[in-house]
Short mmCIF file of C-alpha atoms and ligand atoms in Angstrom, two decimals:
data_model
loop_
_atom_site.label_atom_id
_atom_site.label_comp_id
_atom_site.label_asym_id
_atom_site.label_seq_id
_atom_site.Cartn_x
_atom_site.Cartn_y
_atom_site.Cartn_z
CA MET A 448 -32.21 26.19 -14.69
CA LEU A 449 -33.80 26.52 -11.27
CA LYS A 450 -30.56 27.30 -9.45
CA THR A 451 -31.01 30.13 -6.92
CA LYS A 452 -29.26 31.62 -3.90
CA ILE A 453 -31.27 29.20 -1.75
CA THR A 454 -30.43 26.03 -3.68
CA GLU A 455 -26.78 27.07 -3.37
CA MET A 456 -27.01 27.99 0.32
CA LEU A 457 -28.84 24.82 1.33
CA GLY A 458 -27.18 22.42 -1.11
CA ILE A 459 -30.49 21.28 -2.59
CA LYS A 460 -31.46 20.57 -6.19
CA TYR A 461 -34.71 22.53 -6.50
CA PRO A 462 -35.95 25.79 -4.89
CA ILE A 463 -38.77 23.99 -3.09
CA VAL A 464 -38.99 23.91 0.70
CA GLN A 465 -41.60 22.02 2.72
CA GLY A 466 -42.44 24.20 5.72
CA GLY A 467 -42.37 22.64 9.18
CA MET A 468 -45.82 21.33 10.11
CA ALA A 469 -47.18 20.18 13.44
CA TRP A 470 -48.12 16.46 13.32
CA ILE A 471 -47.57 16.20 9.56
CA ALA A 472 -43.88 16.98 9.00
CA THR A 473 -42.46 13.77 10.44
CA ALA A 474 -39.52 11.66 9.26
CA GLU A 475 -41.20 9.92 6.28
CA LEU A 476 -42.53 13.12 4.71
CA VAL A 477 -39.42 15.18 5.41
CA ALA A 478 -37.07 12.51 4.02
CA ALA A 479 -39.26 12.11 0.92
CA VAL A 480 -39.07 15.86 0.20
CA SER A 481 -35.29 15.95 0.64
CA ASN A 482 -34.83 12.78 -1.42
CA ALA A 483 -36.89 14.35 -4.23
CA GLY A 484 -34.54 17.36 -4.39
CA GLY A 485 -36.35 19.84 -2.13
CA LEU A 486 -35.73 20.67 1.52
CA GLY A 487 -37.85 18.83 4.08
CA ILE A 488 -38.29 20.47 7.49
CA LEU A 489 -39.29 18.49 10.58
CA GLY A 490 -41.96 20.00 12.82
CA SER A 491 -40.95 20.22 16.48
CA ILE A 492 -44.02 21.65 18.20
CA MET A 493 -45.70 18.23 18.51
CA PHE A 494 -42.85 16.67 20.49
CA PRO A 495 -43.35 16.95 24.25
CA THR A 496 -39.58 16.64 24.86
CA PRO A 497 -36.36 17.49 23.00
CA GLU A 498 -35.31 13.81 23.15
CA LEU A 499 -38.33 12.84 21.04
CA LEU A 500 -37.22 15.40 18.44
CA ARG A 501 -33.76 13.81 18.52
CA GLU A 502 -35.32 10.39 17.84
CA GLU A 503 -37.21 11.81 14.86
CA ILE A 504 -33.98 13.34 13.52
CA HIS A 505 -32.30 9.92 13.78
CA LYS A 506 -35.26 8.30 12.04
CA THR A 507 -35.09 10.87 9.23
CA ARG A 508 -31.34 10.28 8.80
CA LYS A 509 -32.04 6.59 8.26
CA LEU A 510 -34.36 7.55 5.38
CA THR A 511 -32.24 10.20 3.63
CA ASP A 512 -28.64 11.31 3.30
CA LYS A 513 -29.77 14.69 1.91
CA PRO A 514 -29.99 17.92 3.95
CA PHE A 515 -33.15 18.54 5.98
CA GLY A 516 -34.11 21.17 8.55
CA VAL A 517 -36.03 21.58 11.81
CA ASN A 518 -38.78 24.11 12.54
CA ILE A 519 -38.73 25.98 15.84
CA THR A 520 -42.10 27.63 16.44
CA LEU A 521 -41.80 30.68 18.69
CA LEU A 522 -45.48 31.64 18.62
CA PRO A 523 -47.29 31.77 21.94
CA SER A 524 -48.67 28.31 22.64
CA MET A 525 -51.21 26.95 25.08
CA ARG A 526 -48.46 24.79 26.58
CA GLU A 527 -44.88 25.86 27.23
CA LEU A 528 -42.69 24.61 24.37
CA PRO A 529 -39.25 23.19 25.23
CA ASN A 530 -37.63 25.37 22.55
CA ASP A 531 -34.32 25.79 24.46
CA GLY A 532 -33.97 22.01 24.42
CA PHE A 533 -35.02 21.75 20.76
CA VAL A 534 -32.31 24.27 19.81
CA GLN A 535 -29.74 22.34 21.82
CA VAL A 536 -30.67 19.09 20.04
CA VAL A 537 -30.47 20.84 16.63
CA CYS A 538 -26.93 22.05 17.42
CA GLU A 539 -25.77 18.73 18.86
CA GLU A 540 -27.15 16.80 15.90
CA GLY A 541 -25.49 19.03 13.30
CA ILE A 542 -28.73 20.02 11.58
CA PRO A 543 -27.71 22.47 8.81
CA ILE A 544 -30.82 24.66 8.72
CA VAL A 545 -33.53 25.87 11.08
CA GLU A 546 -36.82 27.52 10.20
CA THR A 547 -37.84 29.80 13.04
CA THR A 548 -41.35 31.19 13.05
CA ALA A 549 -42.79 34.45 14.31
CA GLY A 550 -41.85 35.32 17.86
CA LYS A 551 -38.33 36.52 18.55
CA PRO A 552 -35.48 34.40 17.19
CA GLU A 553 -32.88 36.75 18.78
CA LYS A 554 -32.57 34.46 21.75
CA TYR A 555 -31.28 31.60 19.58
CA ILE A 556 -29.47 33.24 16.66
CA ASP A 557 -25.97 33.34 18.24
CA THR A 558 -26.17 29.76 19.52
CA LEU A 559 -27.36 28.49 16.14
CA LYS A 560 -24.77 30.44 14.17
CA LYS A 561 -21.93 29.25 16.42
CA ALA A 562 -23.05 25.71 15.60
CA ASN A 563 -23.00 26.53 11.84
CA VAL A 564 -26.78 26.28 11.56
CA LYS A 565 -28.35 28.56 8.93
CA VAL A 566 -31.45 30.39 10.14
CA MET A 567 -34.46 31.07 7.91
CA HIS A 568 -36.93 33.18 9.85
CA LYS A 569 -40.58 33.07 8.77
CA VAL A 570 -42.43 36.41 8.88
CA GLY A 571 -45.59 38.00 7.53
CA SER A 572 -44.47 41.57 6.87
CA ILE A 573 -41.63 43.64 5.43
CA GLN A 574 -41.04 45.26 8.83
CA HIS A 575 -40.45 41.87 10.46
CA ALA A 576 -38.31 40.73 7.51
CA LYS A 577 -36.05 43.77 7.93
CA HIS A 578 -35.74 43.04 11.62
CA ALA A 579 -34.82 39.39 10.92
CA GLU A 580 -32.08 40.54 8.55
CA SER A 581 -30.78 43.06 11.10
CA ILE A 582 -30.35 40.37 13.77
CA GLY A 583 -28.45 38.03 11.48
CA ALA A 584 -30.98 35.68 9.84
CA ASP A 585 -29.52 34.03 6.72
CA ALA A 586 -32.82 34.16 4.79
CA VAL A 587 -36.43 35.15 5.35
CA ILE A 588 -39.58 33.29 4.44
CA ILE A 589 -42.40 35.76 3.82
CA VAL A 590 -45.84 34.22 4.18
CA GLY A 591 -48.63 36.00 2.37
CA PHE A 592 -52.27 36.42 3.26
CA GLU A 593 -53.13 33.31 1.22
CA GLY A 594 -50.92 30.88 3.12
CA ALA A 595 -51.64 28.35 5.84
CA GLY A 596 -50.38 29.11 9.33
CA HIS A 597 -50.58 32.60 10.83
CA PRO A 598 -50.65 35.23 8.06
CA LEU A 599 -50.20 38.68 9.60
CA MET A 600 -53.22 40.86 10.22
CA ASP A 601 -52.08 43.40 7.58
CA ASP A 602 -53.69 41.04 5.04
CA VAL A 603 -51.14 41.62 2.25
CA SER A 604 -50.79 39.03 -0.52
CA LEU A 605 -47.53 37.34 -1.49
CA TRP A 606 -47.83 38.99 -4.91
CA ASN A 607 -47.07 42.33 -3.25
CA LEU A 608 -44.89 41.24 -0.34
CA ILE A 609 -42.21 39.45 -2.37
CA PRO A 610 -41.15 42.26 -4.73
CA VAL A 611 -40.99 44.77 -1.87
CA ALA A 612 -38.98 42.34 0.26
CA VAL A 613 -36.57 41.63 -2.59
CA ASP A 614 -36.05 45.37 -3.14
CA THR A 615 -35.52 45.98 0.57
CA LEU A 616 -33.34 43.08 1.77
CA LYS A 617 -29.92 41.72 0.91
CA ILE A 618 -30.54 38.18 2.21
CA PRO A 619 -32.53 35.66 0.10
CA VAL A 620 -36.31 35.80 0.29
CA LEU A 621 -38.51 32.69 0.13
CA ALA A 622 -42.17 32.90 -0.91
CA GLY A 623 -44.25 31.23 1.79
CA GLY A 624 -47.67 29.75 1.16
CA GLY A 625 -50.24 29.65 -1.58
CA SER A 626 -48.01 27.87 -4.11
CA SER A 627 -49.33 24.50 -5.20
CA ASP A 628 -48.00 24.19 -8.76
CA GLY A 629 -45.25 25.02 -11.24
CA ARG A 630 -46.98 28.17 -12.47
CA GLN A 631 -46.78 29.61 -8.98
CA LEU A 632 -43.17 28.46 -8.55
CA ALA A 633 -42.25 30.25 -11.80
CA ALA A 634 -44.19 33.35 -10.70
CA ALA A 635 -42.45 33.39 -7.30
CA LEU A 636 -39.04 33.18 -8.99
CA ALA A 637 -40.09 35.91 -11.43
CA LEU A 638 -40.98 38.16 -8.49
CA GLY A 639 -37.47 37.65 -7.14
CA ALA A 640 -37.99 34.91 -4.56
CA SER A 641 -35.19 32.35 -4.23
CA ALA A 642 -37.57 29.47 -3.43
CA ILE A 643 -41.12 28.64 -2.46
CA VAL A 644 -42.20 27.24 0.91
CA ALA A 645 -45.24 24.98 0.73
CA GLY A 646 -47.24 23.08 3.31
CA THR A 647 -50.79 22.24 2.35
CA ILE A 648 -49.89 20.32 -0.83
CA PHE A 649 -47.56 18.03 1.14
CA VAL A 650 -50.31 17.31 3.67
CA VAL A 651 -52.16 15.62 0.81
CA SER A 652 -49.14 13.60 -0.40
CA LYS A 653 -48.92 9.80 -0.19
CA GLU A 654 -46.14 10.04 2.41
CA SER A 655 -48.10 12.40 4.70
CA PRO A 656 -49.34 10.77 7.91
CA ALA A 657 -52.69 12.60 7.63
CA HIS A 658 -55.81 10.39 7.71
CA PRO A 659 -57.19 9.43 4.24
CA ASP A 660 -60.53 11.13 5.04
CA PHE A 661 -58.65 14.32 5.86
CA LYS A 662 -56.78 14.19 2.55
CA GLN A 663 -60.10 13.57 0.74
CA ALA A 664 -61.68 16.61 2.42
CA LEU A 665 -58.82 18.76 1.10
CA LEU A 666 -59.18 17.26 -2.40
CA ASN A 667 -62.87 18.20 -2.33
CA ALA A 668 -62.11 21.76 -1.22
CA CYS A 669 -61.81 24.83 -3.43
CA GLU A 670 -59.81 28.04 -2.96
CA CYS A 671 -62.73 29.58 -1.02
CA ASP A 672 -62.85 26.84 1.60
CA THR A 673 -60.54 28.50 4.13
CA ILE A 674 -61.32 31.28 6.60
CA LEU A 675 -59.36 33.48 8.98
CA ILE A 676 -60.07 33.08 12.69
CA GLN A 677 -58.48 34.27 15.96
CA ARG A 678 -58.33 37.89 14.82
CA THR A 679 -59.91 38.98 18.11
CA ILE A 680 -57.04 37.44 20.05
CA GLN A 681 -54.39 38.96 17.74
CA ASN A 682 -53.26 35.53 16.58
CA GLN A 683 -54.90 35.28 13.17
CA THR A 684 -54.77 31.88 11.54
CA ARG A 685 -56.04 30.55 8.21
CA VAL A 686 -58.05 27.37 8.74
CA PHE A 687 -60.28 24.97 6.87
CA LYS A 688 -63.89 26.17 6.69
CA ASN A 689 -65.88 23.60 8.70
CA LYS A 690 -68.51 23.41 11.41
CA THR A 691 -66.05 24.20 14.22
CA SER A 692 -64.19 27.07 12.54
CA MET A 693 -67.50 28.72 11.54
CA GLU A 694 -68.62 28.43 15.15
CA VAL A 695 -65.39 30.12 16.29
CA LEU A 696 -65.97 32.91 13.78
CA ALA A 697 -69.51 33.42 15.11
CA MET A 698 -68.18 33.51 18.69
CA GLU A 699 -65.55 36.07 17.69
CA ASP A 700 -68.25 38.19 16.01
CA ARG A 701 -70.01 38.39 19.35
CA LYS A 702 -66.65 39.14 21.03
CA ALA A 703 -66.44 35.94 23.05
CA PRO A 704 -63.45 35.96 25.43
CA PHE A 705 -60.36 33.80 24.79
CA GLU A 706 -61.35 31.30 27.50
CA GLU A 707 -64.53 30.48 25.57
CA LEU A 708 -62.61 29.93 22.34
CA ILE A 709 -60.00 27.59 23.84
CA PRO A 710 -61.99 24.34 23.71
CA LEU A 711 -62.58 24.82 19.98
CA ILE A 712 -59.17 26.12 18.87
CA LYS A 713 -56.82 23.99 20.96
CA GLY A 714 -54.20 22.01 19.08
CA GLU A 715 -55.46 18.62 20.26
CA MET A 716 -58.69 19.12 18.28
CA GLY A 717 -56.65 19.96 15.19
CA ARG A 718 -54.57 16.83 15.76
CA GLN A 719 -57.68 14.69 15.81
CA ALA A 720 -58.82 16.25 12.55
CA TYR A 721 -55.49 15.57 10.79
CA MET A 722 -54.71 12.19 12.25
CA GLU A 723 -58.14 10.67 12.84
CA GLY A 724 -59.96 12.24 9.89
CA LYS A 725 -62.54 14.10 12.01
CA THR A 726 -62.75 16.89 9.49
CA ASP A 727 -65.65 18.76 11.06
CA TYR A 728 -63.95 18.61 14.40
CA GLY A 729 -61.42 21.22 15.43
CA CYS A 730 -59.73 24.07 13.62
CA PHE A 731 -56.82 23.11 11.41
CA THR A 732 -54.70 25.26 9.19
CA VAL A 733 -54.95 25.05 5.39
CA GLY A 734 -53.84 27.53 2.69
CA GLN A 735 -55.87 28.90 -0.23
CA GLY A 736 -53.65 26.87 -2.58
CA VAL A 737 -55.82 23.89 -1.57
CA GLY A 738 -58.03 24.76 -4.57
CA LEU A 739 -55.36 23.49 -6.98
CA ILE A 740 -54.81 20.11 -5.32
CA LYS A 741 -56.77 17.46 -7.18
CA GLU A 742 -55.18 14.09 -6.36
CA VAL A 743 -53.05 12.34 -3.78
CA LEU A 744 -49.58 12.12 -5.35
CA SER A 745 -46.23 10.95 -4.06
CA VAL A 746 -43.88 13.68 -2.86
CA LYS A 747 -41.62 12.94 -5.84
CA GLU A 748 -44.53 13.45 -8.26
CA ILE A 749 -45.45 16.72 -6.51
CA ILE A 750 -41.89 18.04 -6.75
CA ASP A 751 -41.45 16.86 -10.35
CA ASN A 752 -44.73 18.59 -11.28
CA TYR A 753 -43.52 21.85 -9.72
CA VAL A 754 -40.21 21.64 -11.57
CA VAL A 755 -41.54 20.58 -14.98
CA GLY A 756 -44.37 23.14 -14.77
CA ALA A 757 -41.99 25.99 -13.92
CA GLN A 758 -39.40 24.96 -16.49
CA ASP A 759 -42.04 24.77 -19.26
CA ILE A 760 -43.19 28.30 -18.48
CA ILE A 761 -39.66 29.68 -18.34
CA LYS A 762 -38.84 28.02 -21.70
CA ARG A 763 -42.03 29.40 -23.25
CA LEU A 764 -41.32 32.91 -22.01
CA ASN A 765 -37.71 32.74 -23.21
CA ALA A 766 -38.92 31.73 -26.65
C1 FMN B 891 -51.01 21.20 8.77
C2 FMN B 891 -50.07 22.34 8.91
C3 FMN B 891 -49.36 22.51 10.10
C4 FMN B 891 -48.46 23.57 10.22
N1 FMN B 891 -47.73 23.69 11.38
C5 FMN B 891 -46.77 24.66 11.47
C6 FMN B 891 -45.92 24.75 12.61
O1 FMN B 891 -46.03 23.97 13.56
N2 FMN B 891 -44.99 25.75 12.63
C7 FMN B 891 -44.83 26.62 11.59
O2 FMN B 891 -43.95 27.47 11.64
N3 FMN B 891 -45.64 26.56 10.50
C8 FMN B 891 -46.57 25.60 10.41
N4 FMN B 891 -47.35 25.52 9.27
C9 FMN B 891 -47.11 26.45 8.15
C10 FMN B 891 -46.17 25.83 7.09
O3 FMN B 891 -44.86 25.65 7.59
C11 FMN B 891 -46.03 26.73 5.84
O4 FMN B 891 -45.50 27.98 6.19
C12 FMN B 891 -47.39 26.93 5.18
O5 FMN B 891 -48.10 25.70 5.15
C13 FMN B 891 -47.23 27.43 3.77
O6 FMN B 891 -48.48 27.71 3.24
P1 FMN B 891 -49.33 26.71 2.29
O7 FMN B 891 -49.84 25.64 3.17
O8 FMN B 891 -50.38 27.62 1.77
O9 FMN B 891 -48.40 26.16 1.25
C14 FMN B 891 -48.29 24.48 9.14
C15 FMN B 891 -49.02 24.32 7.97
C16 FMN B 891 -49.90 23.25 7.84
C17 FMN B 891 -50.66 23.10 6.55
#
């Protein structure tokens, strides 16, 4: 009942994709998502070298025989990312699908396609989605204003982006961010999306490596507990509302230069929040869908809840 162009293209059971996530999307989580019928995607940005990504791919393969992908983040970073090497490892290892993010995937599209790797490019606007299609992406993930990560500064919600994208593009469209339950999965499919891409809900899963205090902070949060920062440096990101992110916002209000923001926004602080549970420390990305997450469940329970919830709604509407 939930068969779509994306389940067919990726050879997965359900139209549910776990977006690549720095620090969080490691072998255990990714394998759990793929084993439960979705598509798990390994993060790459946290690996200092391509060989460490290769090790994580091998570790994931020991935990699942189902398809999984790798995320290649092309956004500007405070350290130079070894993306050329990551792409080489992906091709050598026969990974079937890559999620590229922002930036310019042009550089890698030919190499990936020659190695039979499908490319899903993640964007935040219709203009960028059209461009991704024109350069040969196999699918686009459109992330709305409500999602974790770097929603574009146009501030358009998924509710409006998806139908326009579906009307404009020929390749499949995935609805990125803000979907934490079966009602939202059904709504995304109704709008024409071929799958959802979720992150925040998997951060709170049993298999996620995030610190228990971090998971608890997200369980306590409501849909209003995220804010947008880094607008002044044209790199907007949706983060958890805490002492540090509010301080960054105040600094941006008084037009503090980038150099002053760095100590508070650097990835290492976010890592300590996720992995060591220092939830007031650092800026870390979280989507507005956090408001619907009420308990720590296994990945299988999360995926089953999405599927049963969506199927119930579809049955009810058909009746
Ligand atoms: C903790 C965390 C880390 C993330 N890291 C990355 C990343 O390294 N690269 C990337 O393309 N997206 C990253 N994302 C975005 C996710 O892949 C996905 O697009 C997003 O989480 C979907 O929105 P949602 O969290 O509202 O479901 C991250 C998201 C979270 C929550």
